[in-house]
PDB file of C-alpha atoms in Angstrom:
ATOM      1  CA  UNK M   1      20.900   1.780 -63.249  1.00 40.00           C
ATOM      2  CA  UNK M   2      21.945   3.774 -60.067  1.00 42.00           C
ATOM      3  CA  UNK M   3      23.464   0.838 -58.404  1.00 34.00           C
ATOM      4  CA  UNK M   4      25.974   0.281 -61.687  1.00 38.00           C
ATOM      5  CA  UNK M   5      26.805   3.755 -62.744  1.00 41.00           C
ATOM      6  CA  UNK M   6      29.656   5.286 -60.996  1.00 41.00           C
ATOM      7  CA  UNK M   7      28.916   7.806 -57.523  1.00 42.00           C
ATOM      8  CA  UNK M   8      29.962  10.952 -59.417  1.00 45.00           C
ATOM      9  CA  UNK M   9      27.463  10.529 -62.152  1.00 44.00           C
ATOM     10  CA  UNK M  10      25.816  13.363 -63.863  1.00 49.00           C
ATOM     11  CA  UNK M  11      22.665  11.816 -64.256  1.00 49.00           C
ATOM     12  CA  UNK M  12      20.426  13.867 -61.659  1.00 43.00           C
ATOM     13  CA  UNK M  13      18.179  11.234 -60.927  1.00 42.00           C
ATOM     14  CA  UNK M  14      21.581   9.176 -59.678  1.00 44.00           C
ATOM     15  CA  UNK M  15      22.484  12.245 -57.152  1.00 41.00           C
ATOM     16  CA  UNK M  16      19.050  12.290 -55.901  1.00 37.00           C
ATOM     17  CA  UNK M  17      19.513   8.570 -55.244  1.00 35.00           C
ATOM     18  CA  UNK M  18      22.787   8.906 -53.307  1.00 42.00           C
ATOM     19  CA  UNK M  19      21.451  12.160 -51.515  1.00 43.00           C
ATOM     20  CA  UNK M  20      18.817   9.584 -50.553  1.00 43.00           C
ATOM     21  CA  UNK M  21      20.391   6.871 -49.785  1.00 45.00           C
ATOM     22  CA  UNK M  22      22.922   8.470 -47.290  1.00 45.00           C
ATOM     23  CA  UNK M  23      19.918  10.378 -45.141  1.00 41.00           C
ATOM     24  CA  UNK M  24      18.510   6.432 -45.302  1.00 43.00           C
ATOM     25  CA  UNK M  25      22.347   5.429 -44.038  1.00 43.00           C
ATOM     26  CA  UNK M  26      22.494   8.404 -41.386  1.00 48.00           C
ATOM     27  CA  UNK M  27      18.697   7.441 -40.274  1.00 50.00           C
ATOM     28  CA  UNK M  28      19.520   4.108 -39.973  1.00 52.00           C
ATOM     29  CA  UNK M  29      22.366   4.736 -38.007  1.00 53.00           C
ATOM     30  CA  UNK M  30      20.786   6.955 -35.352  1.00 50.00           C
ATOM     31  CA  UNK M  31      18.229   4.626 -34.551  1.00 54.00           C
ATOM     32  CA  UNK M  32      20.416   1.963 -34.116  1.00 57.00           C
ATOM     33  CA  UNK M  33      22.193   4.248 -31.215  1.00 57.00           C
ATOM     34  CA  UNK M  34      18.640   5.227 -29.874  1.00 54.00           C
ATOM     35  CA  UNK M  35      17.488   1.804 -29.752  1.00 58.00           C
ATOM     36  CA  UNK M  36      20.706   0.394 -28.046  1.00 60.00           C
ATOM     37  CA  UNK M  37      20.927   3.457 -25.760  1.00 56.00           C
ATOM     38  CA  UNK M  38      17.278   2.152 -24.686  1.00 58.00           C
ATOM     39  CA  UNK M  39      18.112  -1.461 -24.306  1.00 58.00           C
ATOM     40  CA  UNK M  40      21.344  -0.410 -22.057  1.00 59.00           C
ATOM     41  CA  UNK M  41      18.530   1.500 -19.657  1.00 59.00           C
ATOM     42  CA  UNK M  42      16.308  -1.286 -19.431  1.00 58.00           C
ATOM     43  CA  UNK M  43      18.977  -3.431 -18.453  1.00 64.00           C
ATOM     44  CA  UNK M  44      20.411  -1.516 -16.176  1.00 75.00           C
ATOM     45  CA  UNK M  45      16.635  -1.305 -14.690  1.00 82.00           C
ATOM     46  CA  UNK M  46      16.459  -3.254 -10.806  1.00 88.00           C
ATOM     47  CA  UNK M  47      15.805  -6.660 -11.172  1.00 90.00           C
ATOM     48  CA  UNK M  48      13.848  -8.808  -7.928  1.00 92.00           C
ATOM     49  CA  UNK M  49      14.423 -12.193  -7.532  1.00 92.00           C
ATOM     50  CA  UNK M  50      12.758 -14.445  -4.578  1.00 92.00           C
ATOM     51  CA  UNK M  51      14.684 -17.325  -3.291  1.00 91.00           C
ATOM     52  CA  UNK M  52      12.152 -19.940  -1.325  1.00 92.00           C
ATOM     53  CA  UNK M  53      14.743 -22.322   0.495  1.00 91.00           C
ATOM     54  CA  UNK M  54      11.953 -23.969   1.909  1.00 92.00           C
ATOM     55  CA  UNK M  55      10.708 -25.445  -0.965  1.00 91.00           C
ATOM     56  CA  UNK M  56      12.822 -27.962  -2.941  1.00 89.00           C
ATOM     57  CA  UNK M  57      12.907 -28.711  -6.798  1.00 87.00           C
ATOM     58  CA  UNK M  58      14.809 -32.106  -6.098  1.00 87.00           C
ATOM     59  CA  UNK M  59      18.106 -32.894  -6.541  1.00 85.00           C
ATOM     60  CA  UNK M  60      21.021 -31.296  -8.132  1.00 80.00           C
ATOM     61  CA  UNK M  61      22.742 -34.345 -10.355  1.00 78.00           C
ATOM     62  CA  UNK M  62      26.571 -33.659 -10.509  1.00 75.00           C
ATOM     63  CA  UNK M  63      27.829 -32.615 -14.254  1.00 80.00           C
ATOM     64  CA  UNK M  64      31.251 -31.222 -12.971  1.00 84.00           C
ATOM     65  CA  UNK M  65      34.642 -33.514 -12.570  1.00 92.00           C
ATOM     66  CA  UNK M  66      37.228 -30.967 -12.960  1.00 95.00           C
ATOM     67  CA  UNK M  67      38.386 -28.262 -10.471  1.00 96.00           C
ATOM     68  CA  UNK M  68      41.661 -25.977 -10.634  1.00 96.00           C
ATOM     69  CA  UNK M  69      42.962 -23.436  -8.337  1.00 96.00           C
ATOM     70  CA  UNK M  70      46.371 -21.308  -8.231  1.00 96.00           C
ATOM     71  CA  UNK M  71      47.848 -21.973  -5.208  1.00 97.00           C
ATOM     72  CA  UNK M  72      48.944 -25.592  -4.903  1.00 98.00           C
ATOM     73  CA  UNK M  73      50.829 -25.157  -1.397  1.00 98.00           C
ATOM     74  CA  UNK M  74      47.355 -25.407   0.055  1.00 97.00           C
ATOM     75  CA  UNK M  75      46.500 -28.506  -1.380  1.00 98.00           C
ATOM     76  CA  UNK M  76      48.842 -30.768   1.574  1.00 98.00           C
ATOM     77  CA  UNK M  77      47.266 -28.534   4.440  1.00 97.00           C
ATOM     78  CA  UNK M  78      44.208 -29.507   6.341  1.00 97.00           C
ATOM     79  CA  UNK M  79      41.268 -27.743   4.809  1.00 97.00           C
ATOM     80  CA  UNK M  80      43.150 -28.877   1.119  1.00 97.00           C
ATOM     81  CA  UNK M  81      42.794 -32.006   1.937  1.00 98.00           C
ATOM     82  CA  UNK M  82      39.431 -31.996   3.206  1.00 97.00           C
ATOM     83  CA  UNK M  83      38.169 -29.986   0.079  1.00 97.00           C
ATOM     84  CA  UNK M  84      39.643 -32.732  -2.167  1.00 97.00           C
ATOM     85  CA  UNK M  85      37.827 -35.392  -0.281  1.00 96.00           C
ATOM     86  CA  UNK M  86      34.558 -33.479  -0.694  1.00 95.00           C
ATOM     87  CA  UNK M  87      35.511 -32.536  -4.135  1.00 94.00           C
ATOM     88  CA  UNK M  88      36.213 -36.638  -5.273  1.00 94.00           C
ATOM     89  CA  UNK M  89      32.654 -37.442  -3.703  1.00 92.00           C
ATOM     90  CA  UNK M  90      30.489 -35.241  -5.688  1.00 86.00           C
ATOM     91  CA  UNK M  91      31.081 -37.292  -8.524  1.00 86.00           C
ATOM     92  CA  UNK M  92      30.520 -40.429  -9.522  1.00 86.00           C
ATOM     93  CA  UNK M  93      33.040 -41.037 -12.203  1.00 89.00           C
ATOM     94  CA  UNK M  94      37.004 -39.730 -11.468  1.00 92.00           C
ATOM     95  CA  UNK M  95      37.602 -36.099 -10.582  1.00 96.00           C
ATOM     96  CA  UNK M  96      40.737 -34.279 -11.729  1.00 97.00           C
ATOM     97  CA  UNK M  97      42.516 -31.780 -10.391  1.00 98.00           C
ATOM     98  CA  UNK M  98      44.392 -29.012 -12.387  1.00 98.00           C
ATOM     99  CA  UNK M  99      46.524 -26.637 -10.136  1.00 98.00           C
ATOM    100  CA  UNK M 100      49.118 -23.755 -11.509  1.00 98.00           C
ATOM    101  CA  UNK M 101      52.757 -23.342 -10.425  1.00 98.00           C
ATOM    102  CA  UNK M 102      54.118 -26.881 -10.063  1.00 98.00           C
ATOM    103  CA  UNK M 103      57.252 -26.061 -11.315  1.00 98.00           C
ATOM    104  CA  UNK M 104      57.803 -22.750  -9.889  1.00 98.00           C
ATOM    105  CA  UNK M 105      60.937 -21.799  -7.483  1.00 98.00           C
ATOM    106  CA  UNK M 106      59.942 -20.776  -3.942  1.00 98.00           C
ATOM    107  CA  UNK M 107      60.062 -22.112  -0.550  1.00 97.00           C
ATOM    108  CA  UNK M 108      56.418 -23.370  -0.979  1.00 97.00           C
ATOM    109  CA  UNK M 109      55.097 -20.547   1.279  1.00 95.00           C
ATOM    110  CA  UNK M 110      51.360 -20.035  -0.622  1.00 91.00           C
ATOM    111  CA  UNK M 111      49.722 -16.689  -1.515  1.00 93.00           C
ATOM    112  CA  UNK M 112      47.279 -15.226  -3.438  1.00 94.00           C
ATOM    113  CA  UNK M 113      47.610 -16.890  -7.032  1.00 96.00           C
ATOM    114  CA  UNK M 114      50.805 -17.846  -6.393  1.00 97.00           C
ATOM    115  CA  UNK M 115      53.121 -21.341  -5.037  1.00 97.00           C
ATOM    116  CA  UNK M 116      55.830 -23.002  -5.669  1.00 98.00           C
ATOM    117  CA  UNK M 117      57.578 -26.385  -5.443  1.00 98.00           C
ATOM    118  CA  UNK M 118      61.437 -25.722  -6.254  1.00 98.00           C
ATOM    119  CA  UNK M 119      61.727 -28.747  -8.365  1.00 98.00           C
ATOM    120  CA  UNK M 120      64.624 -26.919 -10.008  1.00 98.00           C
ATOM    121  CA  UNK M 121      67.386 -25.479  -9.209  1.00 98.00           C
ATOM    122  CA  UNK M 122      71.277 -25.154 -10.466  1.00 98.00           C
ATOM    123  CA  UNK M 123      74.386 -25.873  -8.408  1.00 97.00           C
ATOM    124  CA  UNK M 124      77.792 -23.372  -8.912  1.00 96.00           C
ATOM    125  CA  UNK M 125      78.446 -24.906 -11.768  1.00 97.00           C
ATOM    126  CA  UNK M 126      75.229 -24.553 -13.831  1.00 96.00           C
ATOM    127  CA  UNK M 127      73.909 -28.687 -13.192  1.00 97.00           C
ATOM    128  CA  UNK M 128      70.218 -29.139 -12.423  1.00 98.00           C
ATOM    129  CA  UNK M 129      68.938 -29.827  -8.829  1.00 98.00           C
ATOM    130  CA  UNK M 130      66.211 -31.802  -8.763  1.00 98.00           C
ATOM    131  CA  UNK M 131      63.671 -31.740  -5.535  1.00 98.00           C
ATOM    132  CA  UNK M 132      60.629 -33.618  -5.443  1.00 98.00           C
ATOM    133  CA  UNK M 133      59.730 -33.047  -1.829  1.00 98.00           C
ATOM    134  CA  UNK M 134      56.899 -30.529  -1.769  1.00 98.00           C
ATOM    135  CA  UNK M 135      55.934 -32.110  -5.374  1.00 98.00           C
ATOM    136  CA  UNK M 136      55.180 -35.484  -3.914  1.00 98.00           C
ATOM    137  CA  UNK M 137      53.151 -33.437  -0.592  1.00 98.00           C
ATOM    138  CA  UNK M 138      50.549 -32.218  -3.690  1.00 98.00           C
ATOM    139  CA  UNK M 139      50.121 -35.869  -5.279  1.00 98.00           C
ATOM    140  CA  UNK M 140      50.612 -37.381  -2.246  1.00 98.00           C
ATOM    141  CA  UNK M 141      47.413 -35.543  -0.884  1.00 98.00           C
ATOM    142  CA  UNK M 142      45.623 -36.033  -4.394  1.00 98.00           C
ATOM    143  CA  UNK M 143      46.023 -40.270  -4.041  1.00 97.00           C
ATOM    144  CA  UNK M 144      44.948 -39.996  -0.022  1.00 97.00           C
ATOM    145  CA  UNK M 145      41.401 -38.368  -1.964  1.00 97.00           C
ATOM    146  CA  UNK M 146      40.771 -40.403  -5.149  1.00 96.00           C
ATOM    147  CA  UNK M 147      41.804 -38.212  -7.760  1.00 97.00           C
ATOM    148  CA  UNK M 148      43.730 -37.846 -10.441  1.00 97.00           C
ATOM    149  CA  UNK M 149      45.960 -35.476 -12.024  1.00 98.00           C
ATOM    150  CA  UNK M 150      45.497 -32.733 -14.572  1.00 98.00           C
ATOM    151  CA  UNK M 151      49.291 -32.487 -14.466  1.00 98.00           C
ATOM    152  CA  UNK M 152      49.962 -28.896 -15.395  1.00 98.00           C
ATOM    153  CA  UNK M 153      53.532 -28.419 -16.394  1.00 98.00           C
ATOM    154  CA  UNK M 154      54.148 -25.140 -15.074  1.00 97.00           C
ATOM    155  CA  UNK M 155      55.859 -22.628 -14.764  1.00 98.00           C
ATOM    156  CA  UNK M 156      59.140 -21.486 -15.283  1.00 98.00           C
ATOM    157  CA  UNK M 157      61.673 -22.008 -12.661  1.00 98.00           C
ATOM    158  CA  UNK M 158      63.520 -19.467 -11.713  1.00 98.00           C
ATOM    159  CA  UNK M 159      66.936 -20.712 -12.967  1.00 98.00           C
ATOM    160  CA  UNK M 160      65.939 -21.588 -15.934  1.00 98.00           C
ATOM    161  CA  UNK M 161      64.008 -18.260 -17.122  1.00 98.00           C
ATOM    162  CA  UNK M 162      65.574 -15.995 -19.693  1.00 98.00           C
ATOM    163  CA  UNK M 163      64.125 -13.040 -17.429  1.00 98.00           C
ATOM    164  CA  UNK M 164      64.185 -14.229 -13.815  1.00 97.00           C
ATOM    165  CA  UNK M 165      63.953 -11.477 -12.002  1.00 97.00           C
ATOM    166  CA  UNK M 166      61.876  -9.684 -10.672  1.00 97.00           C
ATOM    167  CA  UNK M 167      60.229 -13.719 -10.185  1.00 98.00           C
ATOM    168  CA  UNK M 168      57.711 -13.686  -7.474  1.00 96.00           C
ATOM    169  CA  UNK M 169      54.583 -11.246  -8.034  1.00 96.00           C
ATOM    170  CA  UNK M 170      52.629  -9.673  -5.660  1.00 93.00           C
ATOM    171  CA  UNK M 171      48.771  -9.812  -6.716  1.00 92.00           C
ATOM    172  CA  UNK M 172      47.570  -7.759  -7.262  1.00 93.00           C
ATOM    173  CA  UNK M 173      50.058  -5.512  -6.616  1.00 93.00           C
ATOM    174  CA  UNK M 174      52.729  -4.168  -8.863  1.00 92.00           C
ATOM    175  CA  UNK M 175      53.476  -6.677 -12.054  1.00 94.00           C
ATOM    176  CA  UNK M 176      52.173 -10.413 -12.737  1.00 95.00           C
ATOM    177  CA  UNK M 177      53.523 -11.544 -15.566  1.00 96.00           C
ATOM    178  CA  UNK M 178      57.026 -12.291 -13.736  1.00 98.00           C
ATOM    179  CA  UNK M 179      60.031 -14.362 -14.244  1.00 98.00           C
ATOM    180  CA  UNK M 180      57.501 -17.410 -14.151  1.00 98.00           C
ATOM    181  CA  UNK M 181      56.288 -16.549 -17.720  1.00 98.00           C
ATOM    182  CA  UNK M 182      59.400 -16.844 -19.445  1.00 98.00           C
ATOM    183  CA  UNK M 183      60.908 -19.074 -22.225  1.00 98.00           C
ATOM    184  CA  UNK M 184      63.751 -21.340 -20.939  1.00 98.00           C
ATOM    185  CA  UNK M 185      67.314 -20.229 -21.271  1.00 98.00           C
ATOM    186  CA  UNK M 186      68.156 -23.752 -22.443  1.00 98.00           C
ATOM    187  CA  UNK M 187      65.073 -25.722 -23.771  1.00 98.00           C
ATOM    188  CA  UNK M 188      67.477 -29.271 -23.203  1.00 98.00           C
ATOM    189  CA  UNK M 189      67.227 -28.146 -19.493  1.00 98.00           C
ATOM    190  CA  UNK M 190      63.678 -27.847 -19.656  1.00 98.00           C
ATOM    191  CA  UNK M 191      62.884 -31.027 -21.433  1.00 98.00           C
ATOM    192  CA  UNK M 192      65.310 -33.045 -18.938  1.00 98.00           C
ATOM    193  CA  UNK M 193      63.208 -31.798 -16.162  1.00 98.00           C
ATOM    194  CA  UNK M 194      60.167 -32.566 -18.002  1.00 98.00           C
ATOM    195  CA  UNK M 195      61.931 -36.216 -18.322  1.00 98.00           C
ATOM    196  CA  UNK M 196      63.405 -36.301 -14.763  1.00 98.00           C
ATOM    197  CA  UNK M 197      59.736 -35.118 -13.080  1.00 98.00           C
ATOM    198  CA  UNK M 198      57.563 -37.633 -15.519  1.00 98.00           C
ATOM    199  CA  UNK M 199      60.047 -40.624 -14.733  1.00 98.00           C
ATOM    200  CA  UNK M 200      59.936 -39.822 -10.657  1.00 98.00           C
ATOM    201  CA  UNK M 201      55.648 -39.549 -10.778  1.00 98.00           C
ATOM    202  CA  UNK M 202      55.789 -42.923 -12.636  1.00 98.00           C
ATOM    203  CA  UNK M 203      57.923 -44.355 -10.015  1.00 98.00           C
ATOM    204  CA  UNK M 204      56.380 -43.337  -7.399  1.00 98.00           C
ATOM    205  CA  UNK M 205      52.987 -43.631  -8.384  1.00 98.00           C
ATOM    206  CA  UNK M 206      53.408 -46.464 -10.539  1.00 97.00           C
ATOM    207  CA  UNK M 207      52.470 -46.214 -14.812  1.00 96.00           C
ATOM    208  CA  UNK M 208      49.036 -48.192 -14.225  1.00 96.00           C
ATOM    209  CA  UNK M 209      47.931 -44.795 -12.683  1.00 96.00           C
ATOM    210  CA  UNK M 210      49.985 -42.118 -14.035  1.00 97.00           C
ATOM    211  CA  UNK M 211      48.473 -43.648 -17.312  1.00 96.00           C
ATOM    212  CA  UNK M 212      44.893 -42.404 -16.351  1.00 96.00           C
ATOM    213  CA  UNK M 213      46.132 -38.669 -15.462  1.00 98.00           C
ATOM    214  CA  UNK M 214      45.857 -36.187 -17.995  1.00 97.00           C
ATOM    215  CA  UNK M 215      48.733 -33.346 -19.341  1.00 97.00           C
ATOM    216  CA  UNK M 216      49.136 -30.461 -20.725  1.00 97.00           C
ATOM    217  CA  UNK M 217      52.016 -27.874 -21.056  1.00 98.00           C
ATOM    218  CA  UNK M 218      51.465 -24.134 -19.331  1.00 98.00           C
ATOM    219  CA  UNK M 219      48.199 -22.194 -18.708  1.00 97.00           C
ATOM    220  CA  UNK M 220      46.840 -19.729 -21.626  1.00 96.00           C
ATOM    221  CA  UNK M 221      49.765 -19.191 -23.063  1.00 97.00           C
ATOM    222  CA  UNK M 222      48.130 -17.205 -25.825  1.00 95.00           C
ATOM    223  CA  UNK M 223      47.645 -14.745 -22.724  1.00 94.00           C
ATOM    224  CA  UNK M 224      49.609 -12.888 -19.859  1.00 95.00           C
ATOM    225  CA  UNK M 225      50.768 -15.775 -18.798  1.00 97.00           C
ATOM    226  CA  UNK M 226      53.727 -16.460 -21.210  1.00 98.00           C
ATOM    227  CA  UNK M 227      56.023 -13.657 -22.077  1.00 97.00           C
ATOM    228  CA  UNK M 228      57.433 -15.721 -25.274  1.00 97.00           C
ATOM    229  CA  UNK M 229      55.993 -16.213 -28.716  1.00 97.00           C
ATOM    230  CA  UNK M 230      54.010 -18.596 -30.044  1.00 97.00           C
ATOM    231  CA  UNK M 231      57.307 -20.286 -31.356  1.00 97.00           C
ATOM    232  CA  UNK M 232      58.795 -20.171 -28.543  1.00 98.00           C
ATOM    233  CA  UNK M 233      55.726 -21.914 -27.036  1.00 98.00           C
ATOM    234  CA  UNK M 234      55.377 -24.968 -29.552  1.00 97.00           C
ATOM    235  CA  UNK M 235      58.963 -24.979 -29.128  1.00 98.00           C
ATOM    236  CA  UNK M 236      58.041 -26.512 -25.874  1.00 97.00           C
ATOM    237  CA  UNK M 237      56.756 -29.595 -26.904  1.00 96.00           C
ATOM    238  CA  UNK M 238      59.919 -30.557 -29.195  1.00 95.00           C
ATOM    239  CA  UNK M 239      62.011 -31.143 -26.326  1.00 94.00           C
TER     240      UNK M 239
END
């Protein structure tokens, strides 16, 4: 009857219940902190593990065929393209490679978790500049290795961010989430360079391959790395 009567009831045997049942609640409690207390000690106990490199468990089959990286100014340089060639070998069915910043403004001088390809750019008058040079030095270098494309459209060039400046960071000093991680200022701009950059790749590349990459717009935007909302975001894909 305790259960159904109400907590201030005068029936003594109900008070003795509750009196109860909160040292049971309290106990309970405490021993949950003494037990977890204990299990953070024992894991924080030394742990020994023995490595015997001379003795080998076979083979290693691949289960991997994607690979991403920030900085895709080191993708055309020597030691990018020798990675990539090692990278498209370990697998025996097409590796793809995802990279950040193809559509952010810079000179294409690489840093840490940063690059950029200046694909866009306005003239005095406000009318996109489109420049596919450094652009066609990352794909170019992904076609000399056999793979393909996890075309990242990203980020937000400089003109067209409603907040461009400060726009390059400094990781990991001072702030990240720069310029780069902006809405557009005019989402028709943004969708004709989404147009203008799909439209060269295909030409270029031709549509038999461009067919086979794979796309996707930004990287975690639910996270630092867009400074809009999530309208803002989907609003994205409309244009």
């Amino acid at each position: 009857m305790c259960f159904r009567q109400a907590r201030n009831s005068s029936d003594p045997s109900c008070r003795l219940f509750s009196r109860h049942r909160s040292f049971f609640v309290i106990s309970a409690a405490f021993l949950f902190l003494l037990t977890s207390v204990a299990l953070a000690q024992e894991q924080s106990s030394p742990v020994s593990i023995t490595v015997d490199f001379a003795k080998a468990e076979g083979s290693l089959p691949p289960i991997w065929s994607f690979f991403g990286y920030d900085e895709p100014n080191y993708t055309y340089t020597p030691h990018g393209k020798k990675l990539l060639g090692e990278l498209a070998s370990l697998s025996p069915v097409p590796v793809y490679i995802r990279t950040h910043n193809l559509l952010t403004s810079g000179d294409g001088t690489a840093s840490l978790k940063w690059g950029s390809t200046n694909v866009y750019t306005e003239d005095a008058s406000g009318n996109p500049v489109y420049s596919w040079t450094i652009l066609d030095k990352i794909f170019d270098a992904y076609r000399a290795a056999g793979v393909k494309p996890l075309v990242e459209l990203g980020f937000m060039p400089e003109a067209l961010s409603t907040h461009p400046e400060p726009y390059k960071h400094g990781w990991p000093n001072g702030e990240f989430e720069t310029g780069w991680s902006y809405p557009p200022k005019d989402y028709k701009k943004w969708g004709d360079l989404i147009f203008a950059l799909t439209a060269h790749l295909r030409q270029r590349y031709g549509d038999a391959a461009v067919k086979t990459w794979l796309w996707e717009v930004w990287n975690e935007p639910d996270g630092i790395y867009w400074k809009g909302t999530t309208d803002d975001y989907l609003k994205l894909y409309d244009y």
